[in-house]
Amino acid sequence: MSQPTIWHNTRCSKSRQTLQLLKDNGFKPEIVDYVSNAPTKAEIENVLALLKIEAIQLMRTSDARFKEAGLSKTAPSDVLIDAMVAQPILIERPVVLHNGKASIGRPPESVLDIL
């Protein structure tokens, strides 16, 4: 059985719940602390393609750092992706990748669809 990868933030309750859900379902996910090990532009673009969403939909727009960075919901995708690379804390979490699919764990049970 292949194992999923989770872009994880230990300070986030939804991320912790999603990680536990994966473990409870018999998985031993690769845990990527995406805040200290920022994904590359290519990795973010890949996740966006797998999720079939726009860059803004992968961002935590209510986080104060979003506005502090001078970002807006109408900013071009390349600007938003560059911001996620520079400040990965702005990425919505957690993101789970498995067998060429991706899901955002909000709610945590939503990741079960790709396992």
PDB file of C-alpha atoms in Angstrom:
ATOM      1  CA  MET A   1       0.000   0.000   0.000  1.00  0.00           C
ATOM      2  CA  SER A   2       1.401   3.380  -0.957  1.00  0.00           C
ATOM      3  CA  GLN A   3       1.543   5.998   1.742  1.00  0.00           C
ATOM      4  CA  PRO A   4       0.141   9.529   1.560  1.00  0.00           C
ATOM      5  CA  THR A   5       2.094  12.713   2.142  1.00  0.00           C
ATOM      6  CA  ILE A   6       0.707  15.415   4.397  1.00  0.00           C
ATOM      7  CA  TRP A   7       1.756  19.065   4.376  1.00  0.00           C
ATOM      8  CA  HIS A   8       1.471  19.399   8.134  1.00  0.00           C
ATOM      9  CA  ASN A   9       1.559  22.173  10.708  1.00  0.00           C
ATOM     10  CA  THR A  10       1.685  20.849  14.261  1.00  0.00           C
ATOM     11  CA  ARG A  11       0.157  24.091  15.573  1.00  0.00           C
ATOM     12  CA  CYS A  12      -3.032  23.569  13.549  1.00  0.00           C
ATOM     13  CA  SER A  13      -5.808  21.463  15.076  1.00  0.00           C
ATOM     14  CA  LYS A  14      -7.236  20.460  11.659  1.00  0.00           C
ATOM     15  CA  SER A  15      -3.795  19.343  10.565  1.00  0.00           C
ATOM     16  CA  ARG A  16      -3.332  17.260  13.717  1.00  0.00           C
ATOM     17  CA  GLN A  17      -6.813  15.760  13.312  1.00  0.00           C
ATOM     18  CA  THR A  18      -6.133  14.883   9.673  1.00  0.00           C
ATOM     19  CA  LEU A  19      -2.807  13.266  10.549  1.00  0.00           C
ATOM     20  CA  GLN A  20      -4.512  11.200  13.256  1.00  0.00           C
ATOM     21  CA  LEU A  21      -7.274  10.212  10.826  1.00  0.00           C
ATOM     22  CA  LEU A  22      -4.654   8.943   8.368  1.00  0.00           C
ATOM     23  CA  LYS A  23      -2.966   6.926  11.116  1.00  0.00           C
ATOM     24  CA  ASP A  24      -6.318   5.588  12.368  1.00  0.00           C
ATOM     25  CA  ASN A  25      -6.953   4.293   8.839  1.00  0.00           C
ATOM     26  CA  GLY A  26      -3.700   2.334   8.787  1.00  0.00           C
ATOM     27  CA  PHE A  27      -1.494   4.803   6.934  1.00  0.00           C
ATOM     28  CA  LYS A  28       2.004   5.896   7.851  1.00  0.00           C
ATOM     29  CA  PRO A  29       2.110   9.209   6.015  1.00  0.00           C
ATOM     30  CA  GLU A  30       5.204  11.104   5.052  1.00  0.00           C
ATOM     31  CA  ILE A  31       4.950  14.246   7.160  1.00  0.00           C
ATOM     32  CA  VAL A  32       6.233  17.434   5.570  1.00  0.00           C
ATOM     33  CA  ASP A  33       6.514  20.432   7.875  1.00  0.00           C
ATOM     34  CA  TYR A  34       5.696  22.784   5.048  1.00  0.00           C
ATOM     35  CA  VAL A  35       6.200  25.901   7.196  1.00  0.00           C
ATOM     36  CA  SER A  36       9.899  25.216   7.812  1.00  0.00           C
ATOM     37  CA  ASN A  37      10.364  23.257   4.565  1.00  0.00           C
ATOM     38  CA  ALA A  38       8.483  25.447   2.088  1.00  0.00           C
ATOM     39  CA  PRO A  39       7.162  23.805  -1.051  1.00  0.00           C
ATOM     40  CA  THR A  40       8.595  25.033  -4.319  1.00  0.00           C
ATOM     41  CA  LYS A  41       6.637  26.996  -6.885  1.00  0.00           C
ATOM     42  CA  ALA A  42       6.413  23.830  -9.000  1.00  0.00           C
ATOM     43  CA  GLU A  43       5.099  21.801  -6.050  1.00  0.00           C
ATOM     44  CA  ILE A  44       2.427  24.396  -5.317  1.00  0.00           C
ATOM     45  CA  GLU A  45       1.439  24.545  -8.986  1.00  0.00           C
ATOM     46  CA  ASN A  46       1.187  20.747  -9.016  1.00  0.00           C
ATOM     47  CA  VAL A  47      -1.061  20.742  -5.933  1.00  0.00           C
ATOM     48  CA  LEU A  48      -3.269  23.430  -7.484  1.00  0.00           C
ATOM     49  CA  ALA A  49      -3.600  21.329 -10.649  1.00  0.00           C
ATOM     50  CA  LEU A  50      -4.435  18.188  -8.648  1.00  0.00           C
ATOM     51  CA  LEU A  51      -7.005  20.072  -6.570  1.00  0.00           C
ATOM     52  CA  LYS A  52      -8.361  21.840  -9.682  1.00  0.00           C
ATOM     53  CA  ILE A  53      -8.500  25.144  -7.819  1.00  0.00           C
ATOM     54  CA  GLU A  54      -7.137  28.652  -8.226  1.00  0.00           C
ATOM     55  CA  ALA A  55      -4.188  29.843  -6.130  1.00  0.00           C
ATOM     56  CA  ILE A  56      -6.402  32.039  -3.964  1.00  0.00           C
ATOM     57  CA  GLN A  57      -8.365  28.959  -2.867  1.00  0.00           C
ATOM     58  CA  LEU A  58      -5.203  27.444  -1.360  1.00  0.00           C
ATOM     59  CA  MET A  59      -4.503  30.517   0.741  1.00  0.00           C
ATOM     60  CA  ARG A  60      -5.421  31.508   4.260  1.00  0.00           C
ATOM     61  CA  THR A  61      -6.892  34.872   3.283  1.00  0.00           C
ATOM     62  CA  SER A  62      -8.146  35.594   6.807  1.00  0.00           C
ATOM     63  CA  ASP A  63      -4.616  35.372   8.227  1.00  0.00           C
ATOM     64  CA  ALA A  64      -3.321  38.857   9.098  1.00  0.00           C
ATOM     65  CA  ARG A  65      -0.101  38.073   7.207  1.00  0.00           C
ATOM     66  CA  PHE A  66      -2.111  37.884   3.982  1.00  0.00           C
ATOM     67  CA  LYS A  67      -2.983  41.581   4.193  1.00  0.00           C
ATOM     68  CA  GLU A  68       0.390  42.481   5.699  1.00  0.00           C
ATOM     69  CA  ALA A  69       2.014  41.043   2.565  1.00  0.00           C
ATOM     70  CA  GLY A  70      -0.076  43.420   0.465  1.00  0.00           C
ATOM     71  CA  LEU A  71      -2.070  40.579  -1.077  1.00  0.00           C
ATOM     72  CA  SER A  72      -5.678  40.661  -2.203  1.00  0.00           C
ATOM     73  CA  LYS A  73      -8.187  38.086  -3.358  1.00  0.00           C
ATOM     74  CA  THR A  74      -7.923  39.545  -6.868  1.00  0.00           C
ATOM     75  CA  ALA A  75      -4.127  39.334  -7.103  1.00  0.00           C
ATOM     76  CA  PRO A  76      -2.765  37.356 -10.072  1.00  0.00           C
ATOM     77  CA  SER A  77      -2.094  33.668  -9.429  1.00  0.00           C
ATOM     78  CA  ASP A  78       1.653  33.997  -9.974  1.00  0.00           C
ATOM     79  CA  VAL A  79       1.817  36.690  -7.262  1.00  0.00           C
ATOM     80  CA  LEU A  80      -0.133  34.476  -4.856  1.00  0.00           C
ATOM     81  CA  ILE A  81       1.995  31.414  -5.596  1.00  0.00           C
ATOM     82  CA  ASP A  82       5.176  33.432  -5.053  1.00  0.00           C
ATOM     83  CA  ALA A  83       3.726  34.614  -1.727  1.00  0.00           C
ATOM     84  CA  MET A  84       3.044  30.999  -0.676  1.00  0.00           C
ATOM     85  CA  VAL A  85       6.635  30.076  -1.492  1.00  0.00           C
ATOM     86  CA  ALA A  86       7.942  33.053   0.480  1.00  0.00           C
ATOM     87  CA  GLN A  87       5.497  32.652   3.383  1.00  0.00           C
ATOM     88  CA  PRO A  88       4.259  29.046   3.438  1.00  0.00           C
ATOM     89  CA  ILE A  89       2.226  29.760   6.583  1.00  0.00           C
ATOM     90  CA  LEU A  90      -0.281  31.329   4.158  1.00  0.00           C
ATOM     91  CA  ILE A  91      -1.029  27.910   2.620  1.00  0.00           C
ATOM     92  CA  GLU A  92      -4.330  26.396   3.723  1.00  0.00           C
ATOM     93  CA  ARG A  93      -3.666  23.300   5.750  1.00  0.00           C
ATOM     94  CA  PRO A  94      -3.362  20.453   5.757  1.00  0.00           C
ATOM     95  CA  VAL A  95      -2.836  19.243   2.207  1.00  0.00           C
ATOM     96  CA  VAL A  96      -2.769  15.479   1.678  1.00  0.00           C
ATOM     97  CA  LEU A  97      -1.296  13.928  -1.478  1.00  0.00           C
ATOM     98  CA  HIS A  98      -1.857  10.310  -2.423  1.00  0.00           C
ATOM     99  CA  ASN A  99      -1.702   8.314  -5.665  1.00  0.00           C
ATOM    100  CA  GLY A 100      -1.703  11.365  -7.920  1.00  0.00           C
ATOM    101  CA  LYS A 101      -4.546  13.073  -6.072  1.00  0.00           C
ATOM    102  CA  ALA A 102      -4.736  15.837  -3.489  1.00  0.00           C
ATOM    103  CA  SER A 103      -7.172  17.029  -0.859  1.00  0.00           C
ATOM    104  CA  ILE A 104      -7.330  19.799   1.700  1.00  0.00           C
ATOM    105  CA  GLY A 105      -8.189  18.382   5.123  1.00  0.00           C
ATOM    106  CA  ARG A 106     -11.013  20.793   5.918  1.00  0.00           C
ATOM    107  CA  PRO A 107     -12.832  18.969   7.297  1.00  0.00           C
ATOM    108  CA  PRO A 108     -10.287  16.222   8.011  1.00  0.00           C
ATOM    109  CA  GLU A 109     -12.651  13.517   6.672  1.00  0.00           C
ATOM    110  CA  SER A 110     -12.486  15.067   3.190  1.00  0.00           C
ATOM    111  CA  VAL A 111      -9.100  13.404   2.647  1.00  0.00           C
ATOM    112  CA  LEU A 112     -10.674   9.947   2.836  1.00  0.00           C
ATOM    113  CA  ASP A 113     -11.925  10.406  -0.732  1.00  0.00           C
ATOM    114  CA  ILE A 114      -8.376  10.182  -2.138  1.00  0.00           C
ATOM    115  CA  LEU A 115      -7.091   7.258  -0.062  1.00  0.00           C
TER     116      LEU A 115
END
